[in-house]
Coordinates of C-alpha atoms (C1' of nucleotides) in Angstrom, one line a residue:
Chain A
M1 CA 16.7 -17.2 -33.5
S2 CA 15.2 -13.8 -33.3
P3 CA 13.9 -13.0 -29.9
V4 CA 10.1 -12.9 -29.4
S5 CA 8.6 -9.5 -30.2
R6 CA 8.8 -7.3 -27.1
L7 CA 5.6 -5.9 -25.9
P8 CA 5.8 -2.2 -25.5
A9 CA 4.1 -2.0 -22.1
R10 CA 5.2 -4.7 -19.8
A11 CA 4.2 -5.2 -16.2
L12 CA 6.8 -4.2 -13.7
A13 CA 8.0 -6.9 -11.4
P14 CA 6.3 -5.5 -8.2
R15 CA 3.1 -5.2 -10.2
R16 CA 3.3 -8.9 -10.9
H17 CA 3.9 -9.6 -7.2
D18 CA 1.0 -7.6 -6.1
E19 CA -1.3 -9.4 -8.6
I20 CA 0.0 -12.8 -7.6
L21 CA -0.7 -12.0 -3.9
R22 CA -4.1 -10.6 -4.8
R23 CA -5.0 -13.8 -6.7
L24 CA -3.8 -15.8 -3.8
S25 CA -5.9 -14.2 -1.3
A26 CA -8.9 -14.3 -3.6
Q27 CA -8.6 -17.9 -4.9
G28 CA -6.3 -19.6 -2.4
S29 CA -3.9 -20.8 -5.0
V30 CA -2.3 -19.9 -8.3
S31 CA -0.7 -21.9 -11.1
V32 CA 2.5 -21.0 -12.9
A33 CA 1.0 -21.6 -16.3
E34 CA -1.9 -19.4 -15.7
L35 CA 0.2 -16.5 -14.4
A36 CA 2.7 -16.9 -17.2
E37 CA 0.0 -16.5 -19.8
F38 CA -1.7 -13.7 -18.0
F39 CA 1.5 -11.6 -17.7
D40 CA 2.9 -12.8 -21.0
V41 CA 6.2 -13.8 -19.5
S42 CA 8.0 -17.1 -19.4
R43 CA 7.3 -19.7 -16.7
E44 CA 10.8 -19.3 -15.4
T45 CA 10.1 -15.7 -14.6
I46 CA 7.0 -16.6 -12.7
R47 CA 8.8 -19.2 -10.8
R48 CA 11.5 -16.7 -9.9
D49 CA 8.7 -14.4 -8.7
L50 CA 7.2 -17.1 -6.6
K51 CA 10.6 -18.1 -5.1
L52 CA 11.1 -14.5 -4.1
L53 CA 7.7 -14.2 -2.5
S54 CA 8.2 -17.5 -0.8
D55 CA 11.5 -16.3 0.7
Q56 CA 9.7 -13.4 2.1
G57 CA 7.3 -15.9 3.7
R58 CA 4.3 -14.5 1.9
L59 CA 3.2 -17.8 0.2
G60 CA 4.1 -21.4 -0.1
I61 CA 5.3 -23.0 -3.3
V62 CA 3.7 -26.2 -4.4
H63 CA 4.2 -28.3 -7.6
G64 CA 2.6 -26.4 -10.4
G65 CA 2.2 -23.1 -8.6
A66 CA 1.8 -21.6 -5.1
A67 CA -0.7 -21.6 -2.2
R68 CA -1.2 -19.3 0.7
F69 CA -0.2 -20.4 4.2
E70 CA -3.1 -19.1 6.3
P71 CA -6.3 -20.8 5.1
S72 CA -8.6 -17.8 5.0
E73 CA -8.4 -16.3 8.4
P74 CA -11.0 -13.7 7.5
A75 CA -13.7 -16.4 6.9
M76 CA -13.3 -17.3 10.6
S77 CA -14.8 -14.1 11.8
L78 CA -17.7 -14.7 9.4
R79 CA -18.3 -18.3 10.3
S80 CA -19.1 -17.3 13.8
Q81 CA -22.0 -15.3 12.4
E82 CA -25.4 -16.8 11.6
N83 CA -26.4 -17.4 8.0
A84 CA -22.8 -17.4 6.9
G85 CA -23.6 -19.1 3.6
G86 CA -26.2 -16.5 2.7
K87 CA -23.9 -13.6 3.6
A88 CA -21.1 -15.1 1.4
A89 CA -23.4 -15.3 -1.5
I90 CA -24.5 -11.7 -1.1
G91 CA -20.8 -10.7 -0.8
K92 CA -20.0 -12.4 -4.0
A93 CA -22.9 -10.9 -5.9
A94 CA -22.1 -7.4 -4.5
A95 CA -18.4 -7.6 -5.4
G96 CA -19.5 -8.5 -8.9
L97 CA -21.0 -5.0 -9.2
V98 CA -17.6 -3.4 -8.5
R99 CA -15.2 -2.5 -11.3
D100 CA -11.4 -1.9 -10.9
G101 CA -10.5 1.6 -9.9
M102 CA -13.7 2.5 -8.2
V103 CA -14.2 4.4 -5.0
V104 CA -16.2 2.1 -2.7
F105 CA -18.0 2.9 0.5
L106 CA -18.6 0.1 2.9
D107 CA -21.0 0.5 5.7
S108 CA -20.5 -1.3 9.0
G109 CA -22.1 -4.7 9.8
T110 CA -21.5 -8.4 9.2
T111 CA -23.0 -8.5 5.8
T112 CA -20.9 -5.7 4.5
L113 CA -17.9 -7.4 6.0
A114 CA -18.8 -10.3 3.7
V115 CA -18.8 -8.0 0.8
A116 CA -15.3 -6.7 1.8
Q117 CA -14.0 -10.2 1.9
A118 CA -15.4 -11.0 -1.5
M119 CA -13.6 -8.0 -3.0
A120 CA -10.1 -9.5 -2.6
G121 CA -9.7 -10.1 -6.3
L122 CA -10.3 -6.6 -7.5
H123 CA -7.7 -4.0 -8.4
D124 CA -6.9 -0.4 -7.4
L125 CA -9.9 0.3 -5.3
T126 CA -10.2 3.1 -2.9
I127 CA -12.2 1.9 0.1
C128 CA -14.0 4.3 2.5
T129 CA -15.4 2.8 5.6
A130 CA -16.3 3.5 9.2
S131 CA -15.9 -0.2 10.3
L132 CA -12.8 -1.2 12.2
K133 CA -12.9 -4.8 11.0
I134 CA -13.4 -3.9 7.4
A135 CA -10.5 -1.5 7.5
L136 CA -8.3 -4.0 9.2
H137 CA -9.0 -6.7 6.7
L138 CA -8.8 -4.7 3.5
C139 CA -5.7 -2.7 4.4
H140 CA -3.7 -5.9 3.9
V141 CA -5.0 -6.6 0.4
P142 CA -2.4 -5.4 -2.1
G143 CA -3.6 -2.6 -4.3
M144 CA -6.3 -1.2 -2.1
R145 CA -6.2 2.1 -0.4
V146 CA -8.3 2.2 2.7
H147 CA -9.6 5.4 4.2
M148 CA -11.0 5.0 7.7
L149 CA -13.7 7.4 8.7
G150 CA -13.0 8.6 12.3
G151 CA -15.4 9.2 15.1
E152 CA -16.8 7.8 18.3
I153 CA -16.6 4.0 18.3
D154 CA -19.9 2.1 18.8
P155 CA -18.9 -1.1 20.5
G156 CA -21.8 -3.0 19.1
E157 CA -21.0 -2.2 15.5
E158 CA -17.3 -1.9 16.0
A159 CA -17.5 1.2 13.8
A160 CA -17.2 4.9 14.0
S161 CA -20.1 7.3 13.9
G162 CA -20.9 10.9 14.8
I163 CA -20.1 14.3 13.5
D164 CA -16.6 13.6 12.2
T165 CA -17.8 10.6 10.3
L166 CA -20.6 12.5 8.4
E167 CA -18.3 15.4 7.8
V168 CA -15.4 13.5 6.2
M169 CA -17.8 11.1 4.4
A170 CA -19.1 14.0 2.3
R171 CA -15.7 14.8 0.9
F172 CA -15.4 11.6 -1.0
R173 CA -16.6 11.1 -4.5
V174 CA -18.0 7.6 -4.1
D175 CA -18.8 5.4 -7.1
I176 CA -20.6 2.7 -5.3
A177 CA -21.8 2.2 -1.8
F178 CA -22.9 -0.9 0.1
L179 CA -25.1 -0.3 3.0
G180 CA -26.5 -2.4 5.8
G181 CA -29.9 -2.0 7.4
G182 CA -32.1 -3.1 10.3
A183 CA -34.9 -4.8 8.3
L184 CA -36.7 -5.1 5.0
S185 CA -40.2 -4.1 6.0
P186 CA -43.3 -5.6 4.5
D187 CA -44.0 -2.5 2.4
G188 CA -40.7 -2.9 0.6
E189 CA -38.5 -0.4 2.3
V190 CA -35.3 -0.9 4.2
T191 CA -35.6 0.5 7.8
D192 CA -33.2 1.1 10.6
F193 CA -32.8 0.9 14.4
T194 CA -31.4 4.3 15.1
R195 CA -31.9 7.9 14.0
A196 CA -28.2 8.4 13.5
G197 CA -27.8 5.2 11.4
A198 CA -30.8 6.0 9.2
E199 CA -29.5 9.5 8.7
Q200 CA -26.0 8.4 7.8
R201 CA -27.3 5.9 5.3
G202 CA -29.6 8.3 3.7
R203 CA -26.8 10.7 3.3
M204 CA -24.7 8.1 1.6
I205 CA -27.4 7.3 -0.9
A206 CA -27.3 10.9 -2.0
L207 CA -23.5 11.0 -2.2
A208 CA -22.8 7.8 -4.0
G209 CA -23.2 7.2 -7.7
K210 CA -25.0 3.9 -6.9
A211 CA -26.0 2.7 -3.5
Y212 CA -26.9 -0.9 -2.8
F213 CA -28.4 -2.3 0.4
V214 CA -27.1 -5.8 1.4
L215 CA -29.5 -7.7 3.6
D216 CA -29.6 -11.4 4.4
S217 CA -32.9 -13.2 4.7
S218 CA -33.0 -13.1 8.5
K219 CA -34.0 -9.4 8.1
F220 CA -37.1 -10.1 6.0
G221 CA -40.0 -10.2 8.4
K222 CA -38.7 -7.7 10.9
L223 CA -39.9 -4.3 11.7
T224 CA -37.6 -1.5 12.9
P225 CA -38.8 2.1 13.6
L226 CA -36.9 4.4 11.2
R227 CA -37.3 4.7 7.5
I228 CA -34.2 5.6 5.5
P229 CA -34.2 9.0 3.7
N230 CA -33.8 8.8 -0.1
F231 CA -34.5 5.1 -0.1
D232 CA -36.2 5.4 -3.5
R233 CA -33.0 6.6 -5.0
A234 CA -31.0 3.6 -4.0
A235 CA -29.9 1.5 -7.0
G236 CA -30.7 -1.9 -5.5
V237 CA -31.2 -4.4 -2.7
V238 CA -29.0 -7.5 -2.6
V239 CA -30.5 -10.5 -0.7
D240 CA -29.8 -14.2 -0.4
A241 CA -33.3 -15.5 -0.9
S242 CA -36.4 -14.4 -2.6
P243 CA -38.8 -12.6 -0.2
E244 CA -42.6 -13.1 -0.4
P245 CA -44.2 -12.0 -3.6
A246 CA -46.0 -9.1 -1.9
L247 CA -42.7 -7.7 -0.6
V248 CA -41.1 -8.1 -4.1
E249 CA -44.0 -6.2 -5.6
A250 CA -43.8 -3.4 -3.0
L251 CA -40.1 -3.1 -3.5
S252 CA -40.4 -2.8 -7.3
Q253 CA -42.9 0.0 -6.8
N254 CA -40.4 1.9 -4.6
G255 CA -37.6 1.9 -7.2
P256 CA -34.5 -0.1 -6.2
E257 CA -33.8 -3.2 -8.1
L258 CA -34.0 -6.6 -6.3
I259 CA -31.0 -8.8 -6.7
V260 CA -31.2 -12.3 -5.4
A261 CA -27.8 -13.9 -4.8
T262 CA -27.3 -17.6 -4.9
L263 CA -24.3 -19.7 -4.0
M264 CA -22.9 -20.6 -7.4
Chain B
M1 CA -11.1 10.2 -20.4
S2 CA -10.1 12.8 -17.9
P3 CA -9.4 16.3 -19.4
V4 CA -6.2 16.5 -17.4
S5 CA -4.5 13.9 -19.5
R6 CA -3.5 16.2 -22.3
L7 CA -0.2 17.8 -21.8
P8 CA 2.1 19.9 -24.1
A9 CA 4.7 17.9 -25.9
R10 CA 7.2 19.3 -23.4
A11 CA 6.5 20.2 -19.8
L12 CA 8.5 21.8 -17.1
A13 CA 10.0 19.6 -14.4
P14 CA 7.4 20.3 -11.7
R15 CA 4.7 19.6 -14.2
R16 CA 6.2 16.2 -14.8
H17 CA 6.4 15.5 -11.2
D18 CA 2.8 16.2 -10.6
E19 CA 1.8 14.1 -13.5
I20 CA 4.0 11.2 -12.4
L21 CA 2.5 11.3 -9.0
R22 CA -1.0 11.5 -10.4
R23 CA -0.4 8.4 -12.6
L24 CA 1.2 6.6 -9.7
S25 CA -1.8 7.0 -7.5
A26 CA -4.1 6.1 -10.3
Q27 CA -2.2 3.0 -11.7
G28 CA -0.1 1.9 -8.8
S29 CA 3.1 1.9 -10.9
V30 CA 4.7 3.7 -13.7
S31 CA 7.5 2.7 -16.1
V32 CA 10.4 4.8 -17.2
A33 CA 10.0 4.1 -20.9
E34 CA 6.3 5.0 -20.9
L35 CA 6.9 8.3 -19.1
A36 CA 9.9 9.2 -21.3
E37 CA 7.8 8.8 -24.4
F38 CA 4.8 10.6 -22.9
F39 CA 6.8 13.7 -21.9
D40 CA 9.2 13.4 -24.9
V41 CA 12.3 13.5 -22.7
S42 CA 15.1 11.1 -22.3
R43 CA 15.0 8.2 -19.9
E44 CA 17.7 9.7 -17.8
T45 CA 15.6 12.7 -17.2
I46 CA 12.8 10.6 -16.0
R47 CA 15.1 8.6 -13.8
R48 CA 16.3 11.8 -12.2
D49 CA 12.7 12.8 -11.6
L50 CA 12.0 9.5 -10.0
K51 CA 15.1 9.7 -7.9
L52 CA 14.1 13.1 -6.6
L53 CA 10.6 12.1 -5.8
S54 CA 12.0 9.0 -4.1
D55 CA 14.3 11.1 -2.0
Q56 CA 11.2 13.0 -0.9
G57 CA 9.7 9.7 0.1
R58 CA 6.8 10.0 -2.3
L59 CA 7.4 6.8 -4.2
G60 CA 9.6 3.8 -4.4
I61 CA 11.9 3.1 -7.3
V62 CA 11.9 -0.3 -8.8
H63 CA 13.7 -1.8 -11.8
G64 CA 12.0 -0.3 -14.8
G65 CA 10.1 2.4 -13.1
A66 CA 8.5 3.3 -9.8
A67 CA 5.8 2.0 -7.6
R68 CA 3.6 3.3 -4.8
F69 CA 5.5 3.2 -1.6
E70 CA 4.8 0.0 0.2
P71 CA 8.0 -1.0 2.0
S72 CA 7.6 -4.7 2.5
E73 CA 8.1 -4.5 6.2
P74 CA 7.6 -7.3 8.6
A75 CA 3.9 -7.6 9.2
M76 CA 2.6 -6.1 12.4
S77 CA 1.4 -9.5 13.5
L78 CA 5.0 -10.7 13.4
R79 CA 6.4 -7.7 15.2
S80 CA 4.0 -8.0 18.1
Q81 CA 5.6 -11.2 19.2
E82 CA 9.1 -9.8 19.6
N83 CA 10.1 -9.1 23.2
A84 CA 6.5 -9.7 24.4
G85 CA 7.6 -9.8 28.1
G86 CA 9.3 -6.4 27.9
K87 CA 6.3 -4.9 26.2
A88 CA 4.0 -6.2 28.8
A89 CA 6.1 -4.7 31.6
I90 CA 6.1 -1.3 29.8
G91 CA 2.4 -1.6 29.4
K92 CA 1.8 -2.1 33.1
A93 CA 4.1 0.7 34.1
A94 CA 2.5 3.1 31.6
A95 CA -1.0 2.2 32.7
G96 CA 0.1 3.0 36.2
L97 CA 0.5 6.7 35.1
V98 CA -3.2 6.9 34.1
R99 CA -6.0 8.0 36.5
D100 CA -9.7 7.3 36.2
G101 CA -11.5 9.9 34.1
M102 CA -8.5 11.0 32.0
V103 CA -8.5 11.6 28.2
V104 CA -5.8 9.3 26.9
F105 CA -4.1 9.4 23.5
L106 CA -2.6 6.1 22.2
D107 CA -0.2 6.1 19.3
S108 CA 0.0 3.2 16.8
G109 CA 2.5 0.5 17.3
T110 CA 2.9 -2.8 19.1
T111 CA 4.2 -1.3 22.3
T112 CA 1.3 1.1 22.7
L113 CA -1.0 -1.9 22.0
A114 CA 0.5 -3.5 25.1
V115 CA -0.3 -0.3 27.0
A116 CA -3.9 -0.5 25.8
Q117 CA -4.2 -4.0 27.0
A118 CA -2.8 -3.1 30.4
M119 CA -5.4 -0.3 30.9
A120 CA -8.3 -2.8 31.2
G121 CA -8.7 -2.1 35.0
L122 CA -9.2 1.6 34.7
H123 CA -12.6 3.4 34.5
D124 CA -14.2 6.2 32.7
L125 CA -11.4 6.9 30.2
T126 CA -11.8 8.6 26.9
I127 CA -9.4 7.0 24.5
C128 CA -8.2 8.7 21.3
T129 CA -6.2 6.7 18.9
A130 CA -5.4 6.2 15.2
S131 CA -4.7 2.5 15.6
L132 CA -7.3 0.0 14.4
K133 CA -6.3 -2.7 16.7
I134 CA -6.2 -0.5 19.8
A135 CA -9.7 0.9 18.9
L136 CA -11.0 -2.6 18.3
H137 CA -9.7 -3.9 21.6
L138 CA -10.6 -1.0 23.9
C139 CA -14.1 -0.4 22.5
H140 CA -15.2 -3.7 24.2
V141 CA -13.8 -2.7 27.6
P142 CA -16.6 -1.4 29.8
G143 CA -16.4 2.2 30.9
M144 CA -14.2 3.4 28.0
R145 CA -15.2 5.7 25.3
V146 CA -13.1 5.3 22.2
H147 CA -12.6 7.9 19.5
M148 CA -11.0 6.6 16.3
L149 CA -9.0 9.2 14.3
G150 CA -9.7 8.8 10.7
G151 CA -7.5 8.9 7.7
E152 CA -5.6 6.9 5.1
I153 CA -4.7 3.5 6.6
D154 CA -1.0 2.5 6.6
P155 CA -1.0 -1.3 6.2
G156 CA 2.3 -1.7 8.1
E157 CA 1.1 0.2 11.1
E158 CA -2.6 -0.8 10.8
A159 CA -3.3 2.8 11.7
A160 CA -4.6 6.0 10.2
S161 CA -2.4 8.9 9.2
G162 CA -2.6 12.0 7.1
I163 CA -4.4 15.3 7.0
D164 CA -7.7 14.2 8.6
T165 CA -5.8 12.6 11.5
L166 CA -3.8 15.7 12.4
E167 CA -6.8 17.9 12.1
V168 CA -9.1 16.0 14.3
M169 CA -6.4 15.2 16.8
A170 CA -6.0 18.9 17.6
R171 CA -9.6 19.2 18.8
F172 CA -9.0 16.9 21.8
R173 CA -7.9 18.1 25.2
V174 CA -5.6 15.2 26.0
D175 CA -4.5 14.6 29.6
I176 CA -1.8 12.0 28.8
A177 CA -0.4 10.6 25.6
F178 CA 1.6 7.4 25.0
L179 CA 3.7 7.6 21.9
G180 CA 5.8 5.1 20.0
G181 CA 9.1 5.8 18.2
G182 CA 11.6 4.3 15.8
A183 CA 14.6 4.3 18.0
L184 CA 16.3 5.8 21.1
S185 CA 19.4 7.4 19.6
P186 CA 22.7 7.4 21.4
D187 CA 22.4 11.1 22.2
G188 CA 19.2 10.5 24.2
E189 CA 16.5 11.4 21.8
V190 CA 13.7 9.4 20.3
T191 CA 13.8 9.4 16.5
D192 CA 11.5 8.2 13.8
F193 CA 11.3 6.6 10.4
T194 CA 9.1 9.0 8.5
R195 CA 8.5 12.7 8.3
A196 CA 4.8 12.3 8.8
G197 CA 5.2 10.1 11.9
A198 CA 7.7 12.5 13.5
E199 CA 5.5 15.4 12.8
Q200 CA 2.4 13.8 14.2
R201 CA 4.2 12.8 17.4
G202 CA 5.7 16.2 17.9
R203 CA 2.3 17.7 17.5
M204 CA 0.9 15.4 20.1
I205 CA 3.6 16.3 22.7
A206 CA 2.5 19.9 22.3
L207 CA -1.2 19.0 22.7
A208 CA -1.1 16.6 25.6
G209 CA -0.7 17.6 29.2
K210 CA 1.9 14.9 29.6
A211 CA 3.4 12.8 26.8
Y212 CA 5.3 9.6 27.4
F213 CA 7.3 7.6 24.9
V214 CA 7.1 3.9 25.3
L215 CA 10.1 2.0 23.7
D216 CA 11.2 -1.6 24.3
S217 CA 14.9 -2.4 24.5
S218 CA 15.2 -3.6 20.9
K219 CA 15.0 0.1 19.9
F220 CA 18.1 1.2 21.9
G221 CA 21.1 0.9 19.6
K222 CA 19.3 1.9 16.5
L223 CA 19.4 5.0 14.4
T224 CA 16.5 6.4 12.4
P225 CA 16.6 9.6 10.4
L226 CA 14.1 12.0 11.9
R227 CA 14.1 13.8 15.2
I228 CA 10.8 14.4 16.9
P229 CA 9.8 18.0 17.3
N230 CA 9.3 19.2 20.9
F231 CA 11.0 16.1 22.3
D232 CA 12.4 18.1 25.2
R233 CA 8.9 18.8 26.3
A234 CA 7.9 15.2 26.7
A235 CA 7.3 14.1 30.2
G236 CA 9.1 10.8 30.1
V237 CA 10.4 7.7 28.3
V238 CA 9.2 4.3 29.5
V239 CA 11.5 1.4 28.7
D240 CA 11.9 -2.2 29.8
A241 CA 15.6 -2.3 30.5
S242 CA 18.2 0.2 31.6
P243 CA 20.2 1.6 28.6
E244 CA 23.9 2.4 28.7
P245 CA 24.9 5.0 31.2
A246 CA 26.0 7.4 28.5
L247 CA 22.5 7.3 27.0
V248 CA 20.9 7.7 30.4
E249 CA 23.0 10.8 31.0
A250 CA 22.2 12.3 27.6
L251 CA 18.5 11.7 28.1
S252 CA 18.5 13.4 31.5
Q253 CA 20.1 16.4 29.9
N254 CA 17.3 16.6 27.3
G255 CA 14.5 16.8 29.8
P256 CA 12.2 13.7 29.8
E257 CA 12.3 11.4 32.8
L258 CA 13.5 7.9 32.3
I259 CA 11.2 5.2 33.7
V260 CA 12.5 1.6 33.7
A261 CA 9.7 -1.0 33.9
T262 CA 10.3 -4.4 35.4
L263 CA 8.3 -7.6 35.3
M264 CA 7.4 -8.6 38.8
Chain C
dA1 C1' 18.9 44.8 -21.0
dC2 C1' 23.0 42.3 -20.1
dA3 C1' 26.0 39.1 -18.0
dT4 C1' 26.7 35.6 -14.7
dT5 C1' 25.3 31.6 -12.3
dA6 C1' 22.9 27.6 -11.4
dA7 C1' 20.0 24.0 -12.9
dC8 C1' 18.4 21.0 -16.4
dT9 C1' 18.9 18.0 -20.1
dG10 C1' 20.7 14.7 -23.5
dC11 C1' 24.4 11.7 -25.1
dC12 C1' 27.9 8.5 -24.3
dA13 C1' 30.2 4.5 -22.2
dC14 C1' 30.1 1.1 -19.0
dA15 C1' 27.9 -1.6 -15.0
dT16 C1' 24.0 -4.2 -13.5
dA17 C1' 19.5 -6.6 -13.7
dT18 C1' 16.0 -9.2 -15.8
dT19 C1' 14.4 -12.3 -18.9
dG20 C1' 14.0 -16.2 -22.2
dC21 C1' 15.9 -20.3 -24.1
dA22 C1' 17.6 -24.8 -24.0
dA23 C1' 19.3 -28.9 -22.0
dC24 C1' 18.6 -31.7 -18.3
dA25 C1' 16.6 -33.3 -13.7
dT26 C1' 12.2 -34.4 -11.1
dC27 C1' 7.7 -35.2 -10.1
dA28 C1' 3.0 -37.2 -10.5
dA29 C1' -0.4 -40.0 -12.4
dA30 C1' -1.9 -43.8 -15.3
Chain D
dT1 C1' 7.5 -48.0 -15.9
dT2 C1' 6.1 -44.8 -18.9
dT3 C1' 4.9 -40.3 -20.1
dG4 C1' 3.8 -35.6 -20.1
dA5 C1' 4.2 -31.8 -17.3
dT6 C1' 6.9 -29.2 -14.2
dG7 C1' 11.3 -27.6 -11.8
dT8 C1' 16.4 -26.3 -12.2
dT9 C1' 20.4 -24.3 -14.0
dG10 C1' 23.9 -22.0 -17.0
dC11 C1' 24.1 -18.8 -20.6
dA12 C1' 23.3 -15.2 -23.9
dA13 C1' 20.4 -11.3 -25.3
dT14 C1' 18.1 -7.3 -24.1
dA15 C1' 16.7 -3.8 -21.1
dT16 C1' 17.6 -0.8 -17.4
dG17 C1' 20.7 1.9 -14.2
dT18 C1' 24.8 5.1 -13.3
dG19 C1' 28.1 8.6 -13.7
dG20 C1' 30.7 11.9 -16.4
dC21 C1' 30.6 15.5 -19.7
dA22 C1' 29.0 19.2 -22.6
dG23 C1' 25.4 22.1 -24.5
dT24 C1' 21.3 24.5 -23.4
dT25 C1' 17.9 26.9 -20.7
dA26 C1' 16.0 29.2 -16.9
dA27 C1' 16.9 32.3 -13.0
dT28 C1' 19.2 35.9 -10.7
dG29 C1' 21.7 40.1 -9.8
dT30 C1' 23.5 44.3 -11.5

DNA sequence: ACATTAACTGCCACATATTGCAACATCAAA
DNA sequence: TTTGATGTTGCAATATGTGGCAGTTAATGT
C-alpha cells in the first residue's frame, strides 16, 4: 500500500520533546492519542518519545500517556501566600492575554508570580523580569528565554531594582507587561508604596505595547502614597473580584479596562 | 511580516548563516529541507553550514535539522547533591578567607552555592553574583547587600550570562572572588566547558583583588576544552581532597596556591 | 589583467536513523 | 470473561547523514 502522504513541514524530534514537556508542566499529564494527533505522527512514535524522556527521568509513563513526577512544586510557593485561589485565577486570565512569540515583562510580586506559573503552556516567549523567583521558575520551562534584569536585590521583594534595572529595561521591545501595585485606590487608580517602584512601573507602561496591572482583592480598600505615572495609558487591570461600583466607575473614567477573573 | 524575510534566490554563505541563526532564535528549530528550499541550495550545503555553526557552539544539530542549544544536562538540583560533604568543607574554608566589609564576587555553580551558605556568619558584605539561587539565598541574610548581575538565564546553571553580565561586572571593585570551573586538568590548570564561561572567569580574575577557584574532587581527573585566561594570576584553588602529587607540582608551578579543605 | 590557489558547491554512492505498519500481547473497565 | 483500547516488537520504506570527487566560484598575489 502506498505510504501516507508526507507532510512537507514536519516537527523535528526535539521540538516534539519540548512540546511534550511543556504540556506536562502545564497540564500535569498528556495522552498518547492526543499527542499523536497534534503532531500528526503515529502513536508508536509518541511512545518512543515518551520512553526516551522517561529514560532521562523527565517524566513517568502511565497507561495511555505520561505524567510528571513532581506534583507542581511551583504551586507550593504560592499556597503559602494568602488568597492563593484569587491569584491563580488572575494568573490564568493574564496568561490568556499572551500570544506565542511575545516579549513579556513580569514585575516582581506574588501575583505576577502566579501569572508566570500560568504561562507554562505557551511557546517561544521571551521573558524579561527583575524577580529572582520568576526567573528561577520560568528558566526551566522549555521554549522560554528568560532575561534577568540586574541590580541591587530588595530582600522583601526578592527582586532587583535601581539604576541598572531601569537602564537595561529600556532596551527591550516589550509586547505585554504585567505589573503589580500597592493598592487600588477609591478613585480608580493603582498606587504604590515607594517612589522607585512607582517610577519603574510608570516607565514600563510607556515602554510596553500593552501594560496590565494584576491586583488581588486584598488590595482594594487600601491607600498607598504614590500615584503611578502614565497610569491612564495602561491597557487594563486584572482582578479576582468585582470592586465596589463607585470604584469601577472611577476606573472606567481613567482609561484602563477592568478584567475580572474567575476560577473556571 | 518582517521586511527582513525576503532574500535573493541565492545568498552568500555568511548571509545564510545569519538567516539560519535568526530563524533559530525565532522558531527554536530549523529543518535542513526547509532551509535548502529557501536558499535554493543542496541539502549538503545546508548541513555543512549547520556543522560549521555547531562547531562554533551556536546551535545544536539534531536529526533533520538543528535546534537551539540546550544540552540536556543533569539538572542543577541533581548536581548539588553530589559530594555534598566535600562541598561543605570547601565552603567553610573559602568563607574563612573573607573579612567583614569586603566586596565578594560569587560565580554560579553548586560549589560556589556552598560557599554562599557558609558565609552566613559574616557581616557587612557586598555580594555580587550572577547566580539566581545564590542571590535568593543571601538576600535574606542580615547585613548583606546583594547585587544581581543581569543577563540571559542559562537554565543549566540557573545563572545569568552574556553581554550585560560582563559589562556590569566590570564596574565593581571586588575584593575577593570565588569561581567555579569545569575541571582541574592534569597540567595543573582549571579549564572550562564553554568559551563564554572561560572568558567571564578570566575577566573576573583580572578584576578582583584575589580570585580563588573552588573545585570539589569530582573535577580532578576530567578534561574540558577551554583554558581560563589569566589563570596564573589567580590567588588559589580550594579543593576538598589532595590531588595526585604530579598535579600538585604542576599547579605550584603555575602560581595559584593550593588549599585543601577538610571536614572537622 | 592574469594566473594561481583556496574555498564552496553539487552529485553520487553508501551508511544510518526515524517512522509507520501489522501482528500479537496486555491492560482496564463493564 | 469479554471487549475495546493500549503497549510491544520485527520489519520494510523513506528520510537523513557522511565522505569522496569534480566542477565552479571567489579571493589573492603578481
